[in-house]
PDB file of C-alpha atoms and ligand atoms in Angstrom:
ATOM      1  CA  MET Y  27     157.153  33.525 152.063  1.00  0.00           C
ATOM      2  CA  THR Y  28     153.759  32.834 153.655  1.00  0.00           C
ATOM      3  CA  LEU Y  29     152.531  29.356 154.558  1.00  0.00           C
ATOM      4  CA  SER Y  30     150.099  29.375 151.682  1.00  0.00           C
ATOM      5  CA  HIS Y  31     152.913  30.300 149.301  1.00  0.00           C
ATOM      6  CA  ALA Y  32     154.743  27.192 150.481  1.00  0.00           C
ATOM      7  CA  ALA Y  33     151.918  24.965 149.226  1.00  0.00           C
ATOM      8  CA  TRP Y  34     152.571  26.134 145.669  1.00  0.00           C
ATOM      9  CA  ALA Y  35     155.386  25.030 143.404  1.00  0.00           C
ATOM     10  CA  ASP Y  36     158.315  27.411 143.003  1.00  0.00           C
ATOM     11  CA  GLY Y  37     157.565  29.970 140.331  1.00  0.00           C
ATOM     12  CA  ALA Y  38     153.797  29.383 140.483  1.00  0.00           C
ATOM     13  CA  PHE Y  39     153.352  33.110 141.055  1.00  0.00           C
ATOM     14  CA  SER Y  40     156.129  35.067 139.402  1.00  0.00           C
ATOM     15  CA  ASP Y  41     156.903  38.777 139.327  1.00  0.00           C
ATOM     16  CA  ALA Y  42     155.755  38.738 135.707  1.00  0.00           C
ATOM     17  CA  ASP Y  43     152.376  37.285 136.758  1.00  0.00           C
ATOM     18  CA  PHE Y  44     152.005  39.969 139.397  1.00  0.00           C
ATOM     19  CA  SER Y  45     152.906  42.726 136.901  1.00  0.00           C
ATOM     20  CA  ALA Y  46     150.410  41.392 134.363  1.00  0.00           C
ATOM     21  CA  ILE Y  47     147.603  41.296 136.932  1.00  0.00           C
ATOM     22  CA  ALA Y  48     148.508  44.757 138.214  1.00  0.00           C
ATOM     23  CA  GLU Y  49     148.524  46.114 134.666  1.00  0.00           C
ATOM     24  CA  ILE Y  50     145.106  44.674 133.791  1.00  0.00           C
ATOM     25  CA  LEU Y  51     143.649  45.974 137.056  1.00  0.00           C
ATOM     26  CA  HIS Y  52     145.103  49.403 136.373  1.00  0.00           C
ATOM     27  CA  GLN Y  53     143.725  49.508 132.830  1.00  0.00           C
ATOM     28  CA  GLU Y  54     140.276  48.462 134.006  1.00  0.00           C
ATOM     29  CA  THR Y  55     139.918  50.498 137.176  1.00  0.00           C
ATOM     30  CA  GLY Y  56     142.740  53.008 137.535  1.00  0.00           C
ATOM     31  CA  ILE Y  57     143.830  51.209 140.712  1.00  0.00           C
ATOM     32  CA  PHE Y  58     147.591  51.114 141.132  1.00  0.00           C
ATOM     33  CA  LEU Y  59     149.226  48.162 142.885  1.00  0.00           C
ATOM     34  CA  GLY Y  60     152.801  48.719 144.043  1.00  0.00           C
ATOM     35  CA  GLU Y  61     155.307  45.843 144.342  1.00  0.00           C
ATOM     36  CA  ASN Y  62     154.465  45.619 148.045  1.00  0.00           C
ATOM     37  CA  LYS Y  63     151.010  44.293 147.113  1.00  0.00           C
ATOM     38  CA  LYS Y  64     152.339  41.064 145.603  1.00  0.00           C
ATOM     39  CA  ASN Y  65     151.464  38.991 148.685  1.00  0.00           C
ATOM     40  CA  LEU Y  66     148.029  40.531 148.876  1.00  0.00           C
ATOM     41  CA  VAL Y  67     147.327  39.623 145.252  1.00  0.00           C
ATOM     42  CA  PHE Y  68     148.510  36.089 145.907  1.00  0.00           C
ATOM     43  CA  ARG Y  69     146.339  35.752 149.022  1.00  0.00           C
ATOM     44  CA  ARG Y  70     143.242  37.106 147.370  1.00  0.00           C
ATOM     45  CA  LEU Y  71     143.492  35.221 144.086  1.00  0.00           C
ATOM     46  CA  SER Y  72     145.146  31.894 144.821  1.00  0.00           C
ATOM     47  CA  ASN Y  73     141.906  30.046 145.709  1.00  0.00           C
ATOM     48  CA  LYS Y  74     140.381  31.189 142.461  1.00  0.00           C
ATOM     49  CA  VAL Y  75     143.437  30.074 140.489  1.00  0.00           C
ATOM     50  CA  ARG Y  76     143.189  26.642 142.135  1.00  0.00           C
ATOM     51  CA  ASP Y  77     139.409  26.436 141.588  1.00  0.00           C
ATOM     52  CA  LEU Y  78     140.035  27.045 137.907  1.00  0.00           C
ATOM     53  CA  GLY Y  79     142.328  24.023 137.943  1.00  0.00           C
ATOM     54  CA  PHE Y  80     145.515  25.973 137.264  1.00  0.00           C
ATOM     55  CA  ALA Y  81     148.804  25.090 138.936  1.00  0.00           C
ATOM     56  CA  HIS Y  82     150.423  28.347 137.802  1.00  0.00           C
ATOM     57  CA  PHE Y  83     149.272  31.934 137.836  1.00  0.00           C
ATOM     58  CA  ARG Y  84     150.520  32.281 134.259  1.00  0.00           C
ATOM     59  CA  ASP Y  85     147.522  30.221 133.052  1.00  0.00           C
ATOM     60  CA  TYR Y  86     145.225  32.446 135.053  1.00  0.00           C
ATOM     61  CA  VAL Y  87     146.863  35.533 133.547  1.00  0.00           C
ATOM     62  CA  GLU Y  88     146.233  34.089 130.063  1.00  0.00           C
ATOM     63  CA  ARG Y  89     142.582  33.597 130.956  1.00  0.00           C
ATOM     64  CA  ILE Y  90     142.010  37.145 132.212  1.00  0.00           C
ATOM     65  CA  ARG Y  91     144.003  38.549 129.307  1.00  0.00           C
ATOM     66  CA  SER Y  92     141.919  36.687 126.754  1.00  0.00           C
ATOM     67  CA  SER Y  93     138.874  38.904 127.059  1.00  0.00           C
ATOM     68  CA  ALA Y  94     137.685  41.873 129.029  1.00  0.00           C
ATOM     69  CA  HIS Y  95     134.389  40.096 129.560  1.00  0.00           C
ATOM     70  CA  THR Y  96     135.448  36.862 131.214  1.00  0.00           C
ATOM     71  CA  PRO Y  97     133.770  36.237 134.592  1.00  0.00           C
ATOM     72  CA  GLU Y  98     137.316  35.710 135.912  1.00  0.00           C
ATOM     73  CA  ARG Y  99     138.279  39.271 135.065  1.00  0.00           C
ATOM     74  CA  GLN Y 100     135.176  40.562 136.824  1.00  0.00           C
ATOM     75  CA  HIS Y 101     136.000  38.386 139.807  1.00  0.00           C
ATOM     76  CA  MET Y 102     139.553  39.744 139.840  1.00  0.00           C
ATOM     77  CA  ILE Y 103     138.258  43.334 139.951  1.00  0.00           C
ATOM     78  CA  SER Y 104     135.828  42.500 142.766  1.00  0.00           C
ATOM     79  CA  THR Y 105     138.545  40.698 144.695  1.00  0.00           C
ATOM     80  CA  LEU Y 106     141.224  43.350 144.341  1.00  0.00           C
ATOM     81  CA  THR Y 107     139.116  46.454 145.029  1.00  0.00           C
ATOM     82  CA  THR Y 108     138.936  47.674 148.611  1.00  0.00           C
ATOM     83  CA  ASN Y 109     135.341  48.162 149.610  1.00  0.00           C
ATOM     84  CA  VAL Y 110     135.651  49.387 153.203  1.00  0.00           C
ATOM     85  CA  THR Y 111     132.848  51.784 154.076  1.00  0.00           C
ATOM     86  CA  SER Y 112     130.357  52.537 156.844  1.00  0.00           C
ATOM     87  CA  PHE Y 113     127.221  54.485 157.639  1.00  0.00           C
ATOM     88  CA  TYR Y 114     128.012  58.101 158.559  1.00  0.00           C
ATOM     89  CA  ARG Y 115     131.683  57.616 157.637  1.00  0.00           C
ATOM     90  CA  GLU Y 116     133.421  60.997 158.030  1.00  0.00           C
ATOM     91  CA  PRO Y 117     130.337  62.381 159.743  1.00  0.00           C
ATOM     92  CA  HIS Y 118     131.251  66.057 159.230  1.00  0.00           C
ATOM     93  CA  HIS Y 119     130.239  65.690 155.558  1.00  0.00           C
ATOM     94  CA  PHE Y 120     126.720  64.599 156.460  1.00  0.00           C
ATOM     95  CA  LYS Y 121     126.383  67.388 159.039  1.00  0.00           C
ATOM     96  CA  ASP Y 122     127.517  69.952 156.465  1.00  0.00           C
ATOM     97  CA  PHE Y 123     125.245  68.431 153.818  1.00  0.00           C
ATOM     98  CA  SER Y 124     122.193  68.471 156.108  1.00  0.00           C
ATOM     99  CA  GLU Y 125     122.728  71.843 157.698  1.00  0.00           C
ATOM    100  CA  ARG Y 126     124.228  73.941 154.920  1.00  0.00           C
ATOM    101  CA  LEU Y 127     123.038  72.389 151.644  1.00  0.00           C
ATOM    102  CA  LEU Y 128     119.866  70.436 152.226  1.00  0.00           C
ATOM    103  CA  PRO Y 129     117.515  73.287 153.174  1.00  0.00           C
ATOM    104  CA  GLY Y 130     118.253  75.019 149.849  1.00  0.00           C
ATOM    105  CA  LEU Y 131     118.117  71.789 147.844  1.00  0.00           C
ATOM    106  CA  LEU Y 132     114.776  70.870 149.414  1.00  0.00           C
ATOM    107  CA  ASN Y 133     113.358  74.329 148.625  1.00  0.00           C
ATOM    108  CA  ARG Y 134     114.311  73.749 145.025  1.00  0.00           C
ATOM    109  CA  ALA Y 135     112.792  70.267 145.018  1.00  0.00           C
ATOM    110  CA  ARG Y 136     109.553  71.635 146.524  1.00  0.00           C
ATOM    111  CA  ARG Y 137     109.373  74.189 143.706  1.00  0.00           C
ATOM    112  CA  GLY Y 138     109.469  71.249 141.282  1.00  0.00           C
ATOM    113  CA  GLU Y 139     113.130  71.639 140.309  1.00  0.00           C
ATOM    114  CA  ARG Y 140     115.475  68.754 139.640  1.00  0.00           C
ATOM    115  CA  VAL Y 141     117.940  67.837 142.397  1.00  0.00           C
ATOM    116  CA  ARG Y 142     120.615  65.199 141.814  1.00  0.00           C
ATOM    117  CA  ILE Y 143     123.194  63.719 144.169  1.00  0.00           C
ATOM    118  CA  TRP Y 144     125.887  61.253 143.106  1.00  0.00           C
ATOM    119  CA  SER Y 145     127.694  58.784 145.326  1.00  0.00           C
ATOM    120  CA  SER Y 146     130.385  57.918 142.805  1.00  0.00           C
ATOM    121  CA  ALA Y 147     132.140  54.991 144.531  1.00  0.00           C
ATOM    122  CA  CYS Y 148     129.297  53.749 146.694  1.00  0.00           C
ATOM    123  CA  SER Y 149     130.677  50.320 147.622  1.00  0.00           C
ATOM    124  CA  THR Y 150     128.053  48.329 149.584  1.00  0.00           C
ATOM    125  CA  GLY Y 151     125.656  51.265 149.877  1.00  0.00           C
ATOM    126  CA  GLU Y 152     126.246  52.733 153.330  1.00  0.00           C
ATOM    127  CA  GLU Y 153     127.230  56.130 151.868  1.00  0.00           C
ATOM    128  CA  PRO Y 154     124.192  56.669 149.598  1.00  0.00           C
ATOM    129  CA  TYR Y 155     121.786  55.318 152.223  1.00  0.00           C
ATOM    130  CA  THR Y 156     123.247  57.725 154.784  1.00  0.00           C
ATOM    131  CA  ILE Y 157     122.568  60.556 152.315  1.00  0.00           C
ATOM    132  CA  ALA Y 158     119.007  59.258 151.818  1.00  0.00           C
ATOM    133  CA  ILE Y 159     118.439  59.065 155.569  1.00  0.00           C
ATOM    134  CA  GLU Y 160     119.646  62.634 156.039  1.00  0.00           C
ATOM    135  CA  ILE Y 161     117.268  63.811 153.306  1.00  0.00           C
ATOM    136  CA  LEU Y 162     114.315  61.908 154.765  1.00  0.00           C
ATOM    137  CA  ARG Y 163     114.987  63.219 158.255  1.00  0.00           C
ATOM    138  CA  LEU Y 164     114.300  66.714 156.949  1.00  0.00           C
ATOM    139  CA  ALA Y 165     111.784  65.814 154.258  1.00  0.00           C
ATOM    140  CA  PRO Y 166     109.939  62.524 154.822  1.00  0.00           C
ATOM    141  CA  GLU Y 167     107.989  63.265 151.632  1.00  0.00           C
ATOM    142  CA  ALA Y 168     111.189  63.495 149.503  1.00  0.00           C
ATOM    143  CA  ALA Y 169     110.182  60.637 147.178  1.00  0.00           C
ATOM    144  CA  LYS Y 170     107.420  62.903 145.744  1.00  0.00           C
ATOM    145  CA  TYR Y 171     109.990  65.295 144.318  1.00  0.00           C
ATOM    146  CA  ASP Y 172     112.365  65.129 141.385  1.00  0.00           C
ATOM    147  CA  LEU Y 173     115.148  64.469 143.872  1.00  0.00           C
ATOM    148  CA  LYS Y 174     117.321  61.447 143.337  1.00  0.00           C
ATOM    149  CA  ILE Y 175     120.530  59.898 144.556  1.00  0.00           C
ATOM    150  CA  LEU Y 176     122.536  57.983 141.989  1.00  0.00           C
ATOM    151  CA  ALA Y 177     124.913  55.475 143.606  1.00  0.00           C
ATOM    152  CA  THR Y 178     127.553  53.857 141.404  1.00  0.00           C
ATOM    153  CA  ASP Y 179     130.587  51.629 141.753  1.00  0.00           C
ATOM    154  CA  ILE Y 180     132.814  49.750 139.337  1.00  0.00           C
ATOM    155  CA  ASP Y 181     132.321  46.478 141.227  1.00  0.00           C
ATOM    156  CA  PRO Y 182     129.011  44.771 140.390  1.00  0.00           C
ATOM    157  CA  ALA Y 183     129.302  42.542 143.468  1.00  0.00           C
ATOM    158  CA  VAL Y 184     129.162  45.487 145.886  1.00  0.00           C
ATOM    159  CA  VAL Y 185     126.436  47.157 143.833  1.00  0.00           C
ATOM    160  CA  ALA Y 186     124.322  43.979 144.174  1.00  0.00           C
ATOM    161  CA  THR Y 187     124.878  43.988 147.947  1.00  0.00           C
ATOM    162  CA  ALA Y 188     123.965  47.668 148.117  1.00  0.00           C
ATOM    163  CA  GLN Y 189     120.800  47.062 146.159  1.00  0.00           C
ATOM    164  CA  LYS Y 190     119.672  44.450 148.685  1.00  0.00           C
ATOM    165  CA  GLY Y 191     119.855  47.071 151.428  1.00  0.00           C
ATOM    166  CA  GLU Y 192     120.403  44.519 154.185  1.00  0.00           C
ATOM    167  CA  TYR Y 193     123.114  44.926 156.794  1.00  0.00           C
ATOM    168  CA  LEU Y 194     124.427  42.839 159.651  1.00  0.00           C
ATOM    169  CA  TRP Y 195     124.378  44.242 163.149  1.00  0.00           C
ATOM    170  CA  PRO Y 196     127.999  45.417 163.323  1.00  0.00           C
ATOM    171  CA  ALA Y 197     127.435  47.623 160.280  1.00  0.00           C
ATOM    172  CA  VAL Y 198     124.505  49.453 161.862  1.00  0.00           C
ATOM    173  CA  GLN Y 199     125.547  49.560 165.500  1.00  0.00           C
ATOM    174  CA  ASP Y 200     127.070  53.035 165.297  1.00  0.00           C
ATOM    175  CA  ILE Y 201     123.982  54.642 163.767  1.00  0.00           C
ATOM    176  CA  ALA Y 202     122.274  56.731 166.460  1.00  0.00           C
ATOM    177  CA  PRO Y 203     119.397  54.588 167.822  1.00  0.00           C
ATOM    178  CA  PRO Y 204     116.560  57.019 166.931  1.00  0.00           C
ATOM    179  CA  ILE Y 205     117.785  57.103 163.314  1.00  0.00           C
ATOM    180  CA  ARG Y 206     118.340  53.367 163.216  1.00  0.00           C
ATOM    181  CA  HIS Y 207     114.849  52.651 164.547  1.00  0.00           C
ATOM    182  CA  ARG Y 208     113.323  54.967 162.000  1.00  0.00           C
ATOM    183  CA  PHE Y 209     115.177  53.908 158.861  1.00  0.00           C
ATOM    184  CA  LEU Y 210     116.302  50.312 159.450  1.00  0.00           C
ATOM    185  CA  THR Y 211     114.024  47.406 160.288  1.00  0.00           C
ATOM    186  CA  PRO Y 212     115.375  44.321 162.086  1.00  0.00           C
ATOM    187  CA  SER Y 213     114.713  41.318 159.927  1.00  0.00           C
ATOM    188  CA  THR Y 214     112.018  38.967 161.162  1.00  0.00           C
ATOM    189  CA  ASN Y 215     113.807  35.775 160.161  1.00  0.00           C
ATOM    190  CA  GLY Y 216     115.880  35.754 163.319  1.00  0.00           C
ATOM    191  CA  ALA Y 217     119.180  36.623 161.649  1.00  0.00           C
ATOM    192  CA  PRO Y 218     120.710  39.830 162.962  1.00  0.00           C
ATOM    193  CA  LEU Y 219     119.932  41.656 159.734  1.00  0.00           C
ATOM    194  CA  TYR Y 220     118.679  45.200 159.348  1.00  0.00           C
ATOM    195  CA  GLU Y 221     116.794  46.295 156.257  1.00  0.00           C
ATOM    196  CA  ILE Y 222     116.888  49.801 154.865  1.00  0.00           C
ATOM    197  CA  SER Y 223     113.420  51.347 154.821  1.00  0.00           C
ATOM    198  CA  GLU Y 224     111.396  51.388 151.634  1.00  0.00           C
ATOM    199  CA  GLN Y 225     111.316  55.200 151.823  1.00  0.00           C
ATOM    200  CA  ALA Y 226     115.120  55.410 151.656  1.00  0.00           C
ATOM    201  CA  ARG Y 227     115.406  52.814 148.894  1.00  0.00           C
ATOM    202  CA  LYS Y 228     112.952  54.767 146.773  1.00  0.00           C
ATOM    203  CA  ILE Y 229     115.236  57.746 146.370  1.00  0.00           C
ATOM    204  CA  VAL Y 230     118.433  55.807 145.597  1.00  0.00           C
ATOM    205  CA  THR Y 231     119.247  54.194 142.249  1.00  0.00           C
ATOM    206  CA  PHE Y 232     122.246  51.867 141.985  1.00  0.00           C
ATOM    207  CA  ARG Y 233     124.299  51.267 138.847  1.00  0.00           C
ATOM    208  CA  THR Y 234     127.648  49.743 137.946  1.00  0.00           C
ATOM    209  CA  LEU Y 235     129.866  52.500 136.578  1.00  0.00           C
ATOM    210  CA  ASN Y 236     133.573  53.122 136.110  1.00  0.00           C
ATOM    211  CA  LEU Y 237     134.101  56.737 137.025  1.00  0.00           C
ATOM    212  CA  LEU Y 238     137.078  56.878 134.650  1.00  0.00           C
ATOM    213  CA  ALA Y 239     135.016  55.840 131.614  1.00  0.00           C
ATOM    214  CA  PRO Y 240     133.111  58.436 129.558  1.00  0.00           C
ATOM    215  CA  LEU Y 241     130.259  59.403 131.846  1.00  0.00           C
ATOM    216  CA  PRO Y 242     126.787  58.588 130.526  1.00  0.00           C
ATOM    217  CA  PHE Y 243     124.925  61.439 132.272  1.00  0.00           C
ATOM    218  CA  LYS Y 244     122.692  63.957 130.542  1.00  0.00           C
ATOM    219  CA  GLY Y 245     122.620  66.389 133.440  1.00  0.00           C
ATOM    220  CA  VAL Y 246     124.944  67.515 136.202  1.00  0.00           C
ATOM    221  CA  PHE Y 247     124.893  66.831 139.929  1.00  0.00           C
ATOM    222  CA  ASP Y 248     124.215  69.291 142.733  1.00  0.00           C
ATOM    223  CA  VAL Y 249     126.260  67.264 145.185  1.00  0.00           C
ATOM    224  CA  ILE Y 250     128.932  64.651 144.482  1.00  0.00           C
ATOM    225  CA  PHE Y 251     130.448  62.346 147.053  1.00  0.00           C
ATOM    226  CA  CYS Y 252     133.721  60.990 145.655  1.00  0.00           C
ATOM    227  CA  ARG Y 253     135.315  59.664 148.786  1.00  0.00           C
ATOM    228  CA  ASN Y 254     138.109  57.186 149.419  1.00  0.00           C
ATOM    229  CA  VAL Y 255     138.496  55.939 145.876  1.00  0.00           C
ATOM    230  CA  THR Y 256     141.181  58.158 144.299  1.00  0.00           C
ATOM    231  CA  ILE Y 257     143.585  57.053 147.052  1.00  0.00           C
ATOM    232  CA  TYR Y 258     143.924  53.784 145.137  1.00  0.00           C
ATOM    233  CA  PHE Y 259     144.824  55.517 141.855  1.00  0.00           C
ATOM    234  CA  ASP Y 260     148.213  56.675 140.602  1.00  0.00           C
ATOM    235  CA  GLN Y 261     148.769  60.413 140.247  1.00  0.00           C
ATOM    236  CA  GLN Y 262     147.841  60.628 136.574  1.00  0.00           C
ATOM    237  CA  THR Y 263     144.642  58.623 137.014  1.00  0.00           C
ATOM    238  CA  ARG Y 264     143.686  60.738 140.008  1.00  0.00           C
ATOM    239  CA  ALA Y 265     143.958  63.893 137.931  1.00  0.00           C
ATOM    240  CA  ARG Y 266     141.744  62.257 135.287  1.00  0.00           C
ATOM    241  CA  ALA Y 267     139.185  61.217 137.879  1.00  0.00           C
ATOM    242  CA  TRP Y 268     138.942  64.738 139.300  1.00  0.00           C
ATOM    243  CA  MET Y 269     138.371  66.153 135.800  1.00  0.00           C
ATOM    244  CA  GLN Y 270     135.561  63.641 135.282  1.00  0.00           C
ATOM    245  CA  ILE Y 271     133.990  64.684 138.567  1.00  0.00           C
ATOM    246  CA  LEU Y 272     134.357  68.328 137.667  1.00  0.00           C
ATOM    247  CA  LYS Y 273     132.492  67.797 134.386  1.00  0.00           C
ATOM    248  CA  ALA Y 274     129.611  66.216 136.271  1.00  0.00           C
ATOM    249  CA  LEU Y 275     129.360  68.965 138.917  1.00  0.00           C
ATOM    250  CA  ALA Y 276     126.689  71.692 138.674  1.00  0.00           C
ATOM    251  CA  GLY Y 277     127.862  75.316 138.594  1.00  0.00           C
ATOM    252  CA  ASP Y 278     126.808  75.791 142.206  1.00  0.00           C
ATOM    253  CA  GLY Y 279     127.501  72.163 143.122  1.00  0.00           C
ATOM    254  CA  GLN Y 280     129.315  70.708 146.088  1.00  0.00           C
ATOM    255  CA  LEU Y 281     131.987  68.009 146.117  1.00  0.00           C
ATOM    256  CA  TYR Y 282     132.960  65.943 149.155  1.00  0.00           C
ATOM    257  CA  ILE Y 283     136.193  63.930 149.083  1.00  0.00           C
ATOM    258  CA  GLY Y 284     137.807  61.498 151.539  1.00  0.00           C
ATOM    259  CA  HIS Y 285     139.860  62.683 154.506  1.00  0.00           C
ATOM    260  CA  SER Y 286     143.190  61.560 153.038  1.00  0.00           C
ATOM    261  CA  GLU Y 287     142.511  62.804 149.519  1.00  0.00           C
ATOM    262  CA  ARG Y 288     143.042  66.122 147.812  1.00  0.00           C
ATOM    263  CA  VAL Y 289     141.974  67.347 144.417  1.00  0.00           C
ATOM    264  CA  SER Y 290     144.984  67.339 142.085  1.00  0.00           C
ATOM    265  CA  GLY Y 291     145.835  68.042 138.458  1.00  0.00           C
ATOM    266  CA  PRO Y 292     144.008  70.624 136.309  1.00  0.00           C
ATOM    267  CA  ALA Y 293     140.782  70.247 138.336  1.00  0.00           C
ATOM    268  CA  ALA Y 294     142.546  71.671 141.375  1.00  0.00           C
ATOM    269  CA  ASP Y 295     142.676  75.133 139.739  1.00  0.00           C
ATOM    270  CA  LYS Y 296     138.962  75.094 139.087  1.00  0.00           C
ATOM    271  CA  LEU Y 297     137.827  74.149 142.560  1.00  0.00           C
ATOM    272  CA  LYS Y 298     138.173  75.859 145.899  1.00  0.00           C
ATOM    273  CA  THR Y 299     137.642  74.419 149.308  1.00  0.00           C
ATOM    274  CA  ASN Y 300     134.587  75.508 151.269  1.00  0.00           C
ATOM    275  CA  GLY Y 301     134.801  73.200 154.258  1.00  0.00           C
ATOM    276  CA  LEU Y 302     136.728  70.215 155.562  1.00  0.00           C
ATOM    277  CA  THR Y 303     137.490  68.114 152.432  1.00  0.00           C
ATOM    278  CA  ALA Y 304     134.598  69.940 150.751  1.00  0.00           C
ATOM    279  CA  TYR Y 305     134.887  71.827 147.461  1.00  0.00           C
ATOM    280  CA  CYS Y 306     132.881  74.036 145.114  1.00  0.00           C
ATOM    281  CA  LEU Y 307     133.791  75.643 141.778  1.00  0.00           C
ATOM    282  CA  ALA Y 308     136.237  78.500 142.187  1.00  0.00           C
ATOM    283  CA  ASP Y 309     134.595  80.455 139.389  1.00  0.00           C
ATOM    284  CA  LYS Y 310     130.932  79.596 139.173  1.00  0.00           C
ATOM    285  CA  ALA Y 311     130.632  81.404 135.848  1.00  0.00           C
ATOM    286  CA  GLU Y 312     132.858  78.746 134.255  1.00  0.00           C
ATOM    287  CA  ALA Y 313     130.454  75.881 134.822  1.00  0.00           C
TER     288      ALA Y 313
HETATM  289  C1  SAM Q  23     136.973  52.251 149.997  1.00  0.00           C
HETATM  290  S1  SAM Q  23     135.520  52.197 149.018  1.00  0.00           S
HETATM  291  C2  SAM Q  23     134.827  53.796 149.362  1.00  0.00           C
HETATM  292  C3  SAM Q  23     133.358  53.731 149.679  1.00  0.00           C
HETATM  293  C4  SAM Q  23     132.723  55.048 150.100  1.00  0.00           C
HETATM  294  N1  SAM Q  23     132.854  56.058 149.091  1.00  0.00           N
HETATM  295  C5  SAM Q  23     133.312  55.536 151.403  1.00  0.00           C
HETATM  296  O1  SAM Q  23     134.065  56.511 151.421  1.00  0.00           O
HETATM  297  O2  SAM Q  23     133.031  54.911 152.445  1.00  0.00           O
HETATM  298  C6  SAM Q  23     136.210  52.414 147.374  1.00  0.00           C
HETATM  299  C7  SAM Q  23     135.258  51.950 146.279  1.00  0.00           C
HETATM  300  O3  SAM Q  23     135.723  52.472 145.031  1.00  0.00           O
HETATM  301  C8  SAM Q  23     135.380  51.546 144.033  1.00  0.00           C
HETATM  302  N2  SAM Q  23     136.177  51.835 142.812  1.00  0.00           N
HETATM  303  C9  SAM Q  23     137.476  51.564 142.582  1.00  0.00           C
HETATM  304  N3  SAM Q  23     137.832  51.985 141.355  1.00  0.00           N
HETATM  305  C10 SAM Q  23     136.726  52.552 140.810  1.00  0.00           C
HETATM  306  C11 SAM Q  23     136.451  53.176 139.565  1.00  0.00           C
HETATM  307  N4  SAM Q  23     137.399  53.311 138.625  1.00  0.00           N
HETATM  308  N5  SAM Q  23     135.197  53.632 139.332  1.00  0.00           N
HETATM  309  C12 SAM Q  23     134.232  53.499 140.277  1.00  0.00           C
HETATM  310  N6  SAM Q  23     134.427  52.914 141.478  1.00  0.00           N
HETATM  311  C13 SAM Q  23     135.660  52.456 141.745  1.00  0.00           C
HETATM  312  C14 SAM Q  23     135.659  50.204 144.664  1.00  0.00           C
HETATM  313  O4  SAM Q  23     134.981  49.153 144.020  1.00  0.00           O
HETATM  314  C15 SAM Q  23     135.196  50.451 146.111  1.00  0.00           C
HETATM  315  O5  SAM Q  23     133.891  49.983 146.314  1.00  0.00           O
END
């Protein structure tokens, strides 16, 4: 029992409360919380439960059960998702993207063709902005083309942060200085903030989107980054997520996944690896 547990009456957070919260989170996001996450749930939600004036989690559970659209349910999703990310995270993907894929994609864009890239669990924006920076390094004029990065996440709070495009020093310190100087501007208000350049913002669009819900896209994507999100799903949900991604991938498209993930379920038969945690369709004719 943690110190903060001790401040609550016995039974204020029961196994049944934990199970109910875990079930709602799973239904909404696909995220699976094992029994070992009970303390984490308590730590992350107890202030909210108190702020709502509840002495027991069971009242909170009633509130989030009552409607899918309560602000409390949205808060719960934001609080229980893990949003860790960084610029140039798993740098081999960005090297592969820039060296192997981008020249061809830019040729297509210059011919007036449509090029689409999807960062499907973008968190606070470091991943899609890294993609934008890599594009602009090779093609500073990229905004003229029909070339766009769509960046989505289920959590509106991180999407709002991403949209701002402002980062504190620790978040940008590992970006190579010449790139940082070119694409991030130190804020003039004295706070150690760095703003993403206008150029990079122009080619990224942010949206809130659950990648397990029916996807609203008309077209497919040439490159999909789906990294470090399926690790939080159970096996069945993972298989569903990979099928969703597969549907959104162009016939000659490229998929990048996180270092500790692997494509599973029926999608695994339709994809083949073509690099470190990089995949393309096994049979391009099928797309
Ligand atoms: C650890 S971050 C990964 C960020 C980035 N892709 C990276 O690799 O650095 C995982 C993100 O997945 C998001 N997420 C969780 N479930 C999701 C779902 N069902 N649909 C879309 N995004 C989801 C979370 O909100 C979180 O921002």
